[in-house]
Amino acid sequence: MARFQLVRVKMSLTALLALTHFTYLLIGAIVFQVLEREAENNNRNHFQLEKLNFLANYTCLDGVALEKFVQVILDAWENGVNPSGNSTNPTNWDFSSSFFFAGTVVTTIGYGNLSPSTVCGQVFCVFYALCGIPLNLAFLKQLGKCLTVHLGRLERGMVSKTVEVLAVSFFFITGSLLFLIIPPLLFSYVEGWTFGEGFYFTFITLSTIGFGDYVVGTDPGKEYISLYRSLAGIWIIFALGWLALIFNVGSRIMERLCFQVRSSIYFQGCRRLPAPTYLWLAFRSFCVNE
C-alpha cells in the first residue's frame, strides 16, 4: 500500500511540472498574441500603403516588377547582405565577425541574420557545431562548477550566516553589473540604441534565445573597431557561465516550490491512511527531499 502511494507521488510531480510548463506556454501565447497582433496588422497595412504610393509616384513600374525587386532585397537580407547603403558596406566575414559567428554557433544562439551560403561552409558548420556545442557545454559546466565551489567554501567555512548572505549577494550584484547592466550601456552608446533595447538584446542573447532583431556591429552607417564583435563574443561566453549558474539556482527554486505543492497535496491525501503508514510515508518523503 505504501509503495503504491510513493509511486503515485513521484508520477504526480512529473504531471505537476508538465501541467505548469504547458500552462505557462499557454499564458505566454495568449499575452504575446494580444500585445503583438495589432502592431503586426498596422505594420502590414502601412507597408501595403507605401507600396501603392510608390507605384503611384513611379508609373514606369508595375506591381510585378516591384514584387521582383522586393524579393531581391529579401534574398540579399537572408544571405547576410544589408540592402541599405552601397557596395562599400563592411563585410560580414572579417575575422571579428567570423569569430562572433562561431561563438553564436557553439552557444546555440543563432541570431539568424547571418549564415553560411556556400555548400562547403554549410557542411563545415554542421561538423563544427557537432563538436563545438558539447565542448561549449563542458566549458560552461566546468565554469559553473568553479563558481559553485567558491560559493560552497562559504558554507563549509567558519563564517556567519550574515557574511555568507552578503558574499552571495555581492556575487549576484557584481555579475549583474558586469554582464547585464554595463554591457547594455556600452551597446546603447555604440549602436545608438536605448538602454531598454540594449538590455533586451543582452538578455535575449545570454538566454540563447537569439531572435536576431538586434545584433551588434551590423549598422552599415557606423564605424566599429576591428575587435568589437570579437570582444562581444568573449563577453557572451563568460556571461553564459554566470547566467547558467543563476538559472540553475532558479530551476532548483522552481523544483522546490513544485515539491512543496506536491507534498501539501500528498499529505492531505494521506490523512485518511492509518497512523503508522502515514508516519512512514512522511519519513520517506523527508529523506527523498533531503
PDB file of C-alpha atoms in Angstrom:
ATOM      1  CA  MET A   1       0.000   0.000   0.000  1.00  0.00           C
ATOM      2  CA  ALA A   2       2.783   2.382   0.994  1.00  0.00           C
ATOM      3  CA  ARG A   3       4.856   1.564  -2.097  1.00  0.00           C
ATOM      4  CA  PHE A   4       1.870   2.250  -4.301  1.00  0.00           C
ATOM      5  CA  GLN A   5       1.411   5.629  -2.648  1.00  0.00           C
ATOM      6  CA  LEU A   6       5.071   6.568  -3.226  1.00  0.00           C
ATOM      7  CA  VAL A   7       4.930   5.669  -6.930  1.00  0.00           C
ATOM      8  CA  ARG A   8       1.811   7.716  -7.299  1.00  0.00           C
ATOM      9  CA  VAL A   9       3.502  10.729  -5.689  1.00  0.00           C
ATOM     10  CA  LYS A  10       6.535  10.545  -7.999  1.00  0.00           C
ATOM     11  CA  MET A  11       4.297  10.431 -11.053  1.00  0.00           C
ATOM     12  CA  SER A  12       2.248  13.336  -9.744  1.00  0.00           C
ATOM     13  CA  LEU A  13       5.392  15.509  -9.541  1.00  0.00           C
ATOM     14  CA  THR A  14       6.063  14.885 -13.251  1.00  0.00           C
ATOM     15  CA  ALA A  15       2.441  15.621 -14.061  1.00  0.00           C
ATOM     16  CA  LEU A  16       2.545  18.792 -11.973  1.00  0.00           C
ATOM     17  CA  LEU A  17       5.686  20.052 -13.739  1.00  0.00           C
ATOM     18  CA  ALA A  18       4.203  19.204 -17.145  1.00  0.00           C
ATOM     19  CA  LEU A  19       0.943  20.966 -16.306  1.00  0.00           C
ATOM     20  CA  THR A  20       2.793  24.030 -15.013  1.00  0.00           C
ATOM     21  CA  HIS A  21       5.081  24.117 -18.064  1.00  0.00           C
ATOM     22  CA  PHE A  22       2.317  23.917 -20.666  1.00  0.00           C
ATOM     23  CA  THR A  23       0.119  26.318 -18.716  1.00  0.00           C
ATOM     24  CA  TYR A  24       2.997  28.794 -18.744  1.00  0.00           C
ATOM     25  CA  LEU A  25       3.362  28.342 -22.513  1.00  0.00           C
ATOM     26  CA  LEU A  26      -0.374  28.849 -22.969  1.00  0.00           C
ATOM     27  CA  ILE A  27      -0.349  32.070 -20.960  1.00  0.00           C
ATOM     28  CA  GLY A  28       2.666  33.330 -22.918  1.00  0.00           C
ATOM     29  CA  ALA A  29       0.994  32.569 -26.249  1.00  0.00           C
ATOM     30  CA  ILE A  30      -2.138  34.483 -25.250  1.00  0.00           C
ATOM     31  CA  VAL A  31      -0.227  37.504 -23.949  1.00  0.00           C
ATOM     32  CA  PHE A  32       2.077  37.709 -26.998  1.00  0.00           C
ATOM     33  CA  GLN A  33      -0.916  37.446 -29.318  1.00  0.00           C
ATOM     34  CA  VAL A  34      -2.710  40.274 -27.537  1.00  0.00           C
ATOM     35  CA  LEU A  35       0.369  42.511 -27.449  1.00  0.00           C
ATOM     36  CA  GLU A  36       1.791  41.934 -30.929  1.00  0.00           C
ATOM     37  CA  ARG A  37      -1.017  41.025 -33.327  1.00  0.00           C
ATOM     38  CA  GLU A  38      -2.451  44.528 -33.675  1.00  0.00           C
ATOM     39  CA  ALA A  39       1.002  46.045 -34.219  1.00  0.00           C
ATOM     40  CA  GLU A  40       1.709  43.438 -36.893  1.00  0.00           C
ATOM     41  CA  ASN A  41      -1.534  44.302 -38.709  1.00  0.00           C
ATOM     42  CA  ASN A  42      -0.689  48.003 -38.554  1.00  0.00           C
ATOM     43  CA  ASN A  43       2.788  47.399 -39.969  1.00  0.00           C
ATOM     44  CA  ARG A  44       1.405  45.216 -42.734  1.00  0.00           C
ATOM     45  CA  ASN A  45      -1.196  47.835 -43.718  1.00  0.00           C
ATOM     46  CA  HIS A  46       1.456  50.559 -43.619  1.00  0.00           C
ATOM     47  CA  PHE A  47       3.729  48.545 -45.894  1.00  0.00           C
ATOM     48  CA  GLN A  48       0.962  47.876 -48.396  1.00  0.00           C
ATOM     49  CA  LEU A  49       0.047  51.578 -48.416  1.00  0.00           C
ATOM     50  CA  GLU A  50       3.678  52.551 -49.036  1.00  0.00           C
ATOM     51  CA  LYS A  51       3.843  50.129 -51.978  1.00  0.00           C
ATOM     52  CA  LEU A  52       0.712  51.634 -53.503  1.00  0.00           C
ATOM     53  CA  ASN A  53       2.089  55.162 -53.063  1.00  0.00           C
ATOM     54  CA  PHE A  54       5.393  54.087 -54.619  1.00  0.00           C
ATOM     55  CA  LEU A  55       3.634  52.635 -57.679  1.00  0.00           C
ATOM     56  CA  ALA A  56       1.500  55.772 -57.956  1.00  0.00           C
ATOM     57  CA  ASN A  57       4.573  58.036 -57.931  1.00  0.00           C
ATOM     58  CA  TYR A  58       6.635  55.866 -60.285  1.00  0.00           C
ATOM     59  CA  THR A  59       4.244  54.865 -63.021  1.00  0.00           C
ATOM     60  CA  CYS A  60       7.027  53.296 -65.086  1.00  0.00           C
ATOM     61  CA  LEU A  61       6.968  50.352 -62.675  1.00  0.00           C
ATOM     62  CA  ASP A  62       4.193  47.839 -62.401  1.00  0.00           C
ATOM     63  CA  GLY A  63       3.245  45.622 -59.464  1.00  0.00           C
ATOM     64  CA  VAL A  64       5.052  42.565 -60.807  1.00  0.00           C
ATOM     65  CA  ALA A  65       8.363  44.423 -61.239  1.00  0.00           C
ATOM     66  CA  LEU A  66       8.107  45.865 -57.726  1.00  0.00           C
ATOM     67  CA  GLU A  67       7.432  42.439 -56.231  1.00  0.00           C
ATOM     68  CA  LYS A  68      10.516  41.057 -58.009  1.00  0.00           C
ATOM     69  CA  PHE A  69      12.636  43.884 -56.612  1.00  0.00           C
ATOM     70  CA  VAL A  70      11.287  43.287 -53.110  1.00  0.00           C
ATOM     71  CA  GLN A  71      12.194  39.606 -53.476  1.00  0.00           C
ATOM     72  CA  VAL A  72      15.747  40.591 -54.472  1.00  0.00           C
ATOM     73  CA  ILE A  73      16.003  42.673 -51.302  1.00  0.00           C
ATOM     74  CA  LEU A  74      14.701  39.802 -49.168  1.00  0.00           C
ATOM     75  CA  ASP A  75      17.159  37.362 -50.741  1.00  0.00           C
ATOM     76  CA  ALA A  76      20.035  39.754 -50.082  1.00  0.00           C
ATOM     77  CA  TRP A  77      18.996  40.140 -46.447  1.00  0.00           C
ATOM     78  CA  GLU A  78      18.693  36.380 -45.976  1.00  0.00           C
ATOM     79  CA  ASN A  79      22.211  35.962 -47.382  1.00  0.00           C
ATOM     80  CA  GLY A  80      23.613  38.436 -44.875  1.00  0.00           C
ATOM     81  CA  VAL A  81      23.885  41.417 -47.228  1.00  0.00           C
ATOM     82  CA  ASN A  82      22.448  44.659 -45.891  1.00  0.00           C
ATOM     83  CA  PRO A  83      20.390  46.138 -48.763  1.00  0.00           C
ATOM     84  CA  SER A  84      20.707  49.686 -47.440  1.00  0.00           C
ATOM     85  CA  GLY A  85      23.730  51.817 -48.274  1.00  0.00           C
ATOM     86  CA  ASN A  86      26.078  50.900 -51.088  1.00  0.00           C
ATOM     87  CA  SER A  87      28.677  48.328 -52.040  1.00  0.00           C
ATOM     88  CA  THR A  88      31.177  49.756 -49.533  1.00  0.00           C
ATOM     89  CA  ASN A  89      29.260  48.231 -46.617  1.00  0.00           C
ATOM     90  CA  PRO A  90      31.619  46.331 -44.291  1.00  0.00           C
ATOM     91  CA  THR A  91      31.960  42.595 -44.844  1.00  0.00           C
ATOM     92  CA  ASN A  92      30.224  40.127 -42.577  1.00  0.00           C
ATOM     93  CA  TRP A  93      33.113  37.669 -42.789  1.00  0.00           C
ATOM     94  CA  ASP A  94      36.130  39.542 -41.486  1.00  0.00           C
ATOM     95  CA  PHE A  95      37.908  37.898 -38.536  1.00  0.00           C
ATOM     96  CA  SER A  96      35.967  39.763 -35.869  1.00  0.00           C
ATOM     97  CA  SER A  97      32.587  38.968 -37.413  1.00  0.00           C
ATOM     98  CA  SER A  98      33.589  35.370 -38.131  1.00  0.00           C
ATOM     99  CA  PHE A  99      34.732  34.912 -34.513  1.00  0.00           C
ATOM    100  CA  PHE A 100      31.412  36.331 -33.341  1.00  0.00           C
ATOM    101  CA  PHE A 101      29.519  33.984 -35.670  1.00  0.00           C
ATOM    102  CA  ALA A 102      31.500  30.975 -34.425  1.00  0.00           C
ATOM    103  CA  GLY A 103      30.521  31.924 -30.885  1.00  0.00           C
ATOM    104  CA  THR A 104      26.841  32.090 -31.800  1.00  0.00           C
ATOM    105  CA  VAL A 105      27.113  28.611 -33.330  1.00  0.00           C
ATOM    106  CA  VAL A 106      28.660  26.794 -30.375  1.00  0.00           C
ATOM    107  CA  THR A 107      26.437  28.612 -27.870  1.00  0.00           C
ATOM    108  CA  THR A 108      23.325  27.762 -29.972  1.00  0.00           C
ATOM    109  CA  ILE A 109      22.230  31.416 -30.003  1.00  0.00           C
ATOM    110  CA  GLY A 110      21.851  31.529 -33.790  1.00  0.00           C
ATOM    111  CA  TYR A 111      20.619  35.063 -34.469  1.00  0.00           C
ATOM    112  CA  GLY A 112      19.547  34.107 -37.993  1.00  0.00           C
ATOM    113  CA  ASN A 113      20.823  37.298 -39.623  1.00  0.00           C
ATOM    114  CA  LEU A 114      23.928  35.547 -40.929  1.00  0.00           C
ATOM    115  CA  SER A 115      24.573  32.007 -42.098  1.00  0.00           C
ATOM    116  CA  PRO A 116      26.932  30.178 -44.486  1.00  0.00           C
ATOM    117  CA  SER A 117      25.833  30.433 -48.093  1.00  0.00           C
ATOM    118  CA  THR A 118      28.318  28.012 -49.670  1.00  0.00           C
ATOM    119  CA  VAL A 119      27.947  24.236 -49.553  1.00  0.00           C
ATOM    120  CA  CYS A 120      31.406  23.849 -48.033  1.00  0.00           C
ATOM    121  CA  GLY A 121      30.578  26.438 -45.373  1.00  0.00           C
ATOM    122  CA  GLN A 122      27.303  24.728 -44.523  1.00  0.00           C
ATOM    123  CA  VAL A 123      28.929  21.290 -44.235  1.00  0.00           C
ATOM    124  CA  PHE A 124      31.731  22.679 -42.075  1.00  0.00           C
ATOM    125  CA  CYS A 125      29.169  24.483 -39.906  1.00  0.00           C
ATOM    126  CA  VAL A 126      27.359  21.192 -39.226  1.00  0.00           C
ATOM    127  CA  PHE A 127      30.506  19.369 -38.063  1.00  0.00           C
ATOM    128  CA  TYR A 128      31.808  22.458 -36.281  1.00  0.00           C
ATOM    129  CA  ALA A 129      28.578  22.717 -34.279  1.00  0.00           C
ATOM    130  CA  LEU A 130      28.528  18.944 -33.711  1.00  0.00           C
ATOM    131  CA  CYS A 131      31.860  19.148 -31.886  1.00  0.00           C
ATOM    132  CA  GLY A 132      31.659  22.726 -30.630  1.00  0.00           C
ATOM    133  CA  ILE A 133      28.320  22.560 -28.802  1.00  0.00           C
ATOM    134  CA  PRO A 134      29.386  19.717 -26.454  1.00  0.00           C
ATOM    135  CA  LEU A 135      32.735  21.467 -25.927  1.00  0.00           C
ATOM    136  CA  ASN A 136      30.968  24.703 -25.039  1.00  0.00           C
ATOM    137  CA  LEU A 137      28.596  22.886 -22.674  1.00  0.00           C
ATOM    138  CA  ALA A 138      31.542  21.190 -20.973  1.00  0.00           C
ATOM    139  CA  PHE A 139      33.313  24.545 -20.589  1.00  0.00           C
ATOM    140  CA  LEU A 140      30.223  26.254 -19.171  1.00  0.00           C
ATOM    141  CA  LYS A 141      29.628  23.324 -16.833  1.00  0.00           C
ATOM    142  CA  GLN A 142      33.199  23.497 -15.542  1.00  0.00           C
ATOM    143  CA  LEU A 143      32.966  27.269 -15.210  1.00  0.00           C
ATOM    144  CA  GLY A 144      29.757  26.867 -13.239  1.00  0.00           C
ATOM    145  CA  LYS A 145      31.448  24.286 -11.011  1.00  0.00           C
ATOM    146  CA  CYS A 146      34.275  26.704 -10.283  1.00  0.00           C
ATOM    147  CA  LEU A 147      31.806  29.395  -9.291  1.00  0.00           C
ATOM    148  CA  THR A 148      29.832  26.906  -7.211  1.00  0.00           C
ATOM    149  CA  VAL A 149      32.999  25.728  -5.439  1.00  0.00           C
ATOM    150  CA  HIS A 150      33.880  29.272  -4.434  1.00  0.00           C
ATOM    151  CA  LEU A 151      30.367  29.790  -3.118  1.00  0.00           C
ATOM    152  CA  GLY A 152      30.400  26.415  -1.395  1.00  0.00           C
ATOM    153  CA  ARG A 153      33.514  27.335   0.566  1.00  0.00           C
ATOM    154  CA  LEU A 154      31.456  29.928   2.355  1.00  0.00           C
ATOM    155  CA  GLU A 155      29.027  27.282   3.549  1.00  0.00           C
ATOM    156  CA  ARG A 156      31.850  24.992   4.766  1.00  0.00           C
ATOM    157  CA  GLY A 157      33.913  27.807   6.258  1.00  0.00           C
ATOM    158  CA  MET A 158      33.618  29.230   9.726  1.00  0.00           C
ATOM    159  CA  VAL A 159      31.649  32.288   8.716  1.00  0.00           C
ATOM    160  CA  SER A 160      28.406  33.627   9.995  1.00  0.00           C
ATOM    161  CA  LYS A 161      25.169  33.355   8.070  1.00  0.00           C
ATOM    162  CA  THR A 162      25.180  37.118   7.567  1.00  0.00           C
ATOM    163  CA  VAL A 163      28.634  37.044   5.922  1.00  0.00           C
ATOM    164  CA  GLU A 164      27.522  34.171   3.684  1.00  0.00           C
ATOM    165  CA  VAL A 165      24.411  36.030   2.559  1.00  0.00           C
ATOM    166  CA  LEU A 166      26.428  39.192   1.921  1.00  0.00           C
ATOM    167  CA  ALA A 167      29.019  37.281  -0.124  1.00  0.00           C
ATOM    168  CA  VAL A 168      26.364  35.585  -2.279  1.00  0.00           C
ATOM    169  CA  SER A 169      24.588  38.923  -2.731  1.00  0.00           C
ATOM    170  CA  PHE A 170      27.895  40.512  -3.742  1.00  0.00           C
ATOM    171  CA  PHE A 171      28.444  37.740  -6.304  1.00  0.00           C
ATOM    172  CA  PHE A 172      24.967  38.242  -7.767  1.00  0.00           C
ATOM    173  CA  ILE A 173      25.182  42.060  -7.830  1.00  0.00           C
ATOM    174  CA  THR A 174      28.706  42.098  -9.309  1.00  0.00           C
ATOM    175  CA  GLY A 175      27.722  39.621 -12.023  1.00  0.00           C
ATOM    176  CA  SER A 176      24.608  41.625 -12.816  1.00  0.00           C
ATOM    177  CA  LEU A 177      26.678  44.777 -13.233  1.00  0.00           C
ATOM    178  CA  LEU A 178      29.363  43.119 -15.373  1.00  0.00           C
ATOM    179  CA  PHE A 179      27.070  41.082 -17.598  1.00  0.00           C
ATOM    180  CA  LEU A 180      23.588  42.648 -17.532  1.00  0.00           C
ATOM    181  CA  ILE A 181      23.903  46.373 -16.699  1.00  0.00           C
ATOM    182  CA  ILE A 182      27.201  47.721 -18.064  1.00  0.00           C
ATOM    183  CA  PRO A 183      27.074  45.908 -21.465  1.00  0.00           C
ATOM    184  CA  PRO A 184      23.659  47.405 -22.400  1.00  0.00           C
ATOM    185  CA  LEU A 185      25.073  50.851 -21.608  1.00  0.00           C
ATOM    186  CA  LEU A 186      28.040  50.237 -23.922  1.00  0.00           C
ATOM    187  CA  PHE A 187      25.854  48.745 -26.652  1.00  0.00           C
ATOM    188  CA  SER A 188      23.443  51.663 -26.377  1.00  0.00           C
ATOM    189  CA  TYR A 189      26.320  54.117 -26.787  1.00  0.00           C
ATOM    190  CA  VAL A 190      27.966  52.326 -29.737  1.00  0.00           C
ATOM    191  CA  GLU A 191      24.850  51.141 -31.578  1.00  0.00           C
ATOM    192  CA  GLY A 192      22.609  54.123 -30.838  1.00  0.00           C
ATOM    193  CA  TRP A 193      20.011  52.008 -29.026  1.00  0.00           C
ATOM    194  CA  THR A 194      18.031  52.943 -25.968  1.00  0.00           C
ATOM    195  CA  PHE A 195      19.013  51.280 -22.711  1.00  0.00           C
ATOM    196  CA  GLY A 196      15.850  49.179 -22.883  1.00  0.00           C
ATOM    197  CA  GLU A 197      16.816  47.904 -26.329  1.00  0.00           C
ATOM    198  CA  GLY A 198      20.357  47.201 -25.160  1.00  0.00           C
ATOM    199  CA  PHE A 199      19.131  45.308 -22.112  1.00  0.00           C
ATOM    200  CA  TYR A 200      16.655  43.395 -24.262  1.00  0.00           C
ATOM    201  CA  PHE A 201      19.471  42.378 -26.645  1.00  0.00           C
ATOM    202  CA  THR A 202      21.677  41.386 -23.705  1.00  0.00           C
ATOM    203  CA  PHE A 203      19.133  39.116 -22.080  1.00  0.00           C
ATOM    204  CA  ILE A 204      17.882  37.583 -25.350  1.00  0.00           C
ATOM    205  CA  THR A 205      21.498  36.814 -26.239  1.00  0.00           C
ATOM    206  CA  LEU A 206      22.608  35.383 -22.897  1.00  0.00           C
ATOM    207  CA  SER A 207      19.489  33.249 -22.590  1.00  0.00           C
ATOM    208  CA  THR A 208      20.472  31.823 -26.050  1.00  0.00           C
ATOM    209  CA  ILE A 209      17.068  32.757 -27.479  1.00  0.00           C
ATOM    210  CA  GLY A 210      18.688  34.919 -30.175  1.00  0.00           C
ATOM    211  CA  PHE A 211      15.796  36.349 -32.184  1.00  0.00           C
ATOM    212  CA  GLY A 212      18.149  38.344 -34.428  1.00  0.00           C
ATOM    213  CA  ASP A 213      16.111  41.550 -34.341  1.00  0.00           C
ATOM    214  CA  TYR A 214      19.041  43.266 -32.594  1.00  0.00           C
ATOM    215  CA  VAL A 215      22.640  42.279 -33.404  1.00  0.00           C
ATOM    216  CA  VAL A 216      25.783  44.218 -32.573  1.00  0.00           C
ATOM    217  CA  GLY A 217      28.094  45.507 -35.282  1.00  0.00           C
ATOM    218  CA  THR A 218      25.665  45.345 -38.200  1.00  0.00           C
ATOM    219  CA  ASP A 219      24.846  49.021 -38.835  1.00  0.00           C
ATOM    220  CA  PRO A 220      26.457  49.997 -42.185  1.00  0.00           C
ATOM    221  CA  GLY A 221      26.369  53.646 -41.197  1.00  0.00           C
ATOM    222  CA  LYS A 222      28.713  53.167 -38.217  1.00  0.00           C
ATOM    223  CA  GLU A 223      32.435  52.520 -37.992  1.00  0.00           C
ATOM    224  CA  TYR A 224      33.328  49.866 -35.438  1.00  0.00           C
ATOM    225  CA  ILE A 225      36.734  48.981 -34.027  1.00  0.00           C
ATOM    226  CA  SER A 226      38.161  45.824 -35.565  1.00  0.00           C
ATOM    227  CA  LEU A 227      37.813  43.680 -32.406  1.00  0.00           C
ATOM    228  CA  TYR A 228      34.365  44.951 -31.427  1.00  0.00           C
ATOM    229  CA  ARG A 229      32.425  41.815 -32.303  1.00  0.00           C
ATOM    230  CA  SER A 230      35.202  39.543 -31.034  1.00  0.00           C
ATOM    231  CA  LEU A 231      35.008  41.215 -27.627  1.00  0.00           C
ATOM    232  CA  ALA A 232      31.243  40.813 -27.740  1.00  0.00           C
ATOM    233  CA  GLY A 233      31.724  37.093 -28.407  1.00  0.00           C
ATOM    234  CA  ILE A 234      34.067  36.727 -25.426  1.00  0.00           C
ATOM    235  CA  TRP A 235      31.568  38.586 -23.232  1.00  0.00           C
ATOM    236  CA  ILE A 236      28.860  36.146 -24.327  1.00  0.00           C
ATOM    237  CA  ILE A 237      30.915  33.075 -23.334  1.00  0.00           C
ATOM    238  CA  PHE A 238      31.753  34.216 -19.796  1.00  0.00           C
ATOM    239  CA  ALA A 239      28.354  35.781 -19.196  1.00  0.00           C
ATOM    240  CA  LEU A 240      26.714  32.489 -20.156  1.00  0.00           C
ATOM    241  CA  GLY A 241      28.695  30.733 -17.425  1.00  0.00           C
ATOM    242  CA  TRP A 242      27.477  33.203 -14.815  1.00  0.00           C
ATOM    243  CA  LEU A 243      23.893  33.181 -16.082  1.00  0.00           C
ATOM    244  CA  ALA A 244      23.844  29.367 -16.239  1.00  0.00           C
ATOM    245  CA  LEU A 245      24.575  29.295 -12.515  1.00  0.00           C
ATOM    246  CA  ILE A 246      21.762  31.776 -11.873  1.00  0.00           C
ATOM    247  CA  PHE A 247      19.346  29.718 -13.991  1.00  0.00           C
ATOM    248  CA  ASN A 248      20.450  26.585 -12.149  1.00  0.00           C
ATOM    249  CA  VAL A 249      19.572  28.199  -8.825  1.00  0.00           C
ATOM    250  CA  GLY A 250      16.257  29.353 -10.297  1.00  0.00           C
ATOM    251  CA  SER A 251      15.426  25.860 -11.537  1.00  0.00           C
ATOM    252  CA  ARG A 252      16.144  24.451  -8.084  1.00  0.00           C
ATOM    253  CA  ILE A 253      13.802  27.024  -6.569  1.00  0.00           C
ATOM    254  CA  MET A 254      11.081  26.023  -9.049  1.00  0.00           C
ATOM    255  CA  GLU A 255      11.605  22.329  -8.253  1.00  0.00           C
ATOM    256  CA  ARG A 256      11.455  23.109  -4.537  1.00  0.00           C
ATOM    257  CA  LEU A 257       8.203  25.012  -4.968  1.00  0.00           C
ATOM    258  CA  CYS A 258       6.675  22.180  -7.001  1.00  0.00           C
ATOM    259  CA  PHE A 259       7.847  19.704  -4.361  1.00  0.00           C
ATOM    260  CA  GLN A 260       6.213  21.745  -1.630  1.00  0.00           C
ATOM    261  CA  VAL A 261       2.951  21.887  -3.580  1.00  0.00           C
ATOM    262  CA  ARG A 262       3.127  18.169  -4.274  1.00  0.00           C
ATOM    263  CA  SER A 263       3.907  17.405  -0.631  1.00  0.00           C
ATOM    264  CA  SER A 264       0.982  19.507   0.527  1.00  0.00           C
ATOM    265  CA  ILE A 265      -1.416  17.666  -1.800  1.00  0.00           C
ATOM    266  CA  TYR A 266       0.183  14.339  -0.958  1.00  0.00           C
ATOM    267  CA  PHE A 267      -0.091  14.668   2.809  1.00  0.00           C
ATOM    268  CA  GLN A 268      -3.629  15.941   2.519  1.00  0.00           C
ATOM    269  CA  GLY A 269      -4.459  12.660   0.750  1.00  0.00           C
ATOM    270  CA  CYS A 270      -2.545  10.611   3.326  1.00  0.00           C
ATOM    271  CA  ARG A 271      -4.559  11.839   6.276  1.00  0.00           C
ATOM    272  CA  ARG A 272      -7.022   9.038   5.701  1.00  0.00           C
ATOM    273  CA  LEU A 273      -4.297   6.389   5.960  1.00  0.00           C
ATOM    274  CA  PRO A 274      -3.569   4.514   9.214  1.00  0.00           C
ATOM    275  CA  ALA A 275      -1.236   6.414  11.532  1.00  0.00           C
ATOM    276  CA  PRO A 276       1.822   4.056  11.193  1.00  0.00           C
ATOM    277  CA  THR A 277       1.591   4.116   7.383  1.00  0.00           C
ATOM    278  CA  TYR A 278       1.198   7.900   7.352  1.00  0.00           C
ATOM    279  CA  LEU A 279       4.256   8.422   9.577  1.00  0.00           C
ATOM    280  CA  TRP A 280       6.379   6.027   7.489  1.00  0.00           C
ATOM    281  CA  LEU A 281       5.437   7.830   4.271  1.00  0.00           C
ATOM    282  CA  ALA A 282       6.202  11.190   5.848  1.00  0.00           C
ATOM    283  CA  PHE A 283       9.649   9.950   6.909  1.00  0.00           C
ATOM    284  CA  ARG A 284      10.398   8.574   3.421  1.00  0.00           C
ATOM    285  CA  SER A 285       9.264  11.790   1.786  1.00  0.00           C
ATOM    286  CA  PHE A 286      11.547  13.791   4.085  1.00  0.00           C
ATOM    287  CA  CYS A 287      14.503  11.555   3.220  1.00  0.00           C
ATOM    288  CA  VAL A 288      13.873  11.944  -0.526  1.00  0.00           C
ATOM    289  CA  ASN A 289      13.649  15.705  -0.098  1.00  0.00           C
ATOM    290  CA  GLU A 290      16.975  15.795   1.742  1.00  0.00           C
TER     291      GLU A 290
END
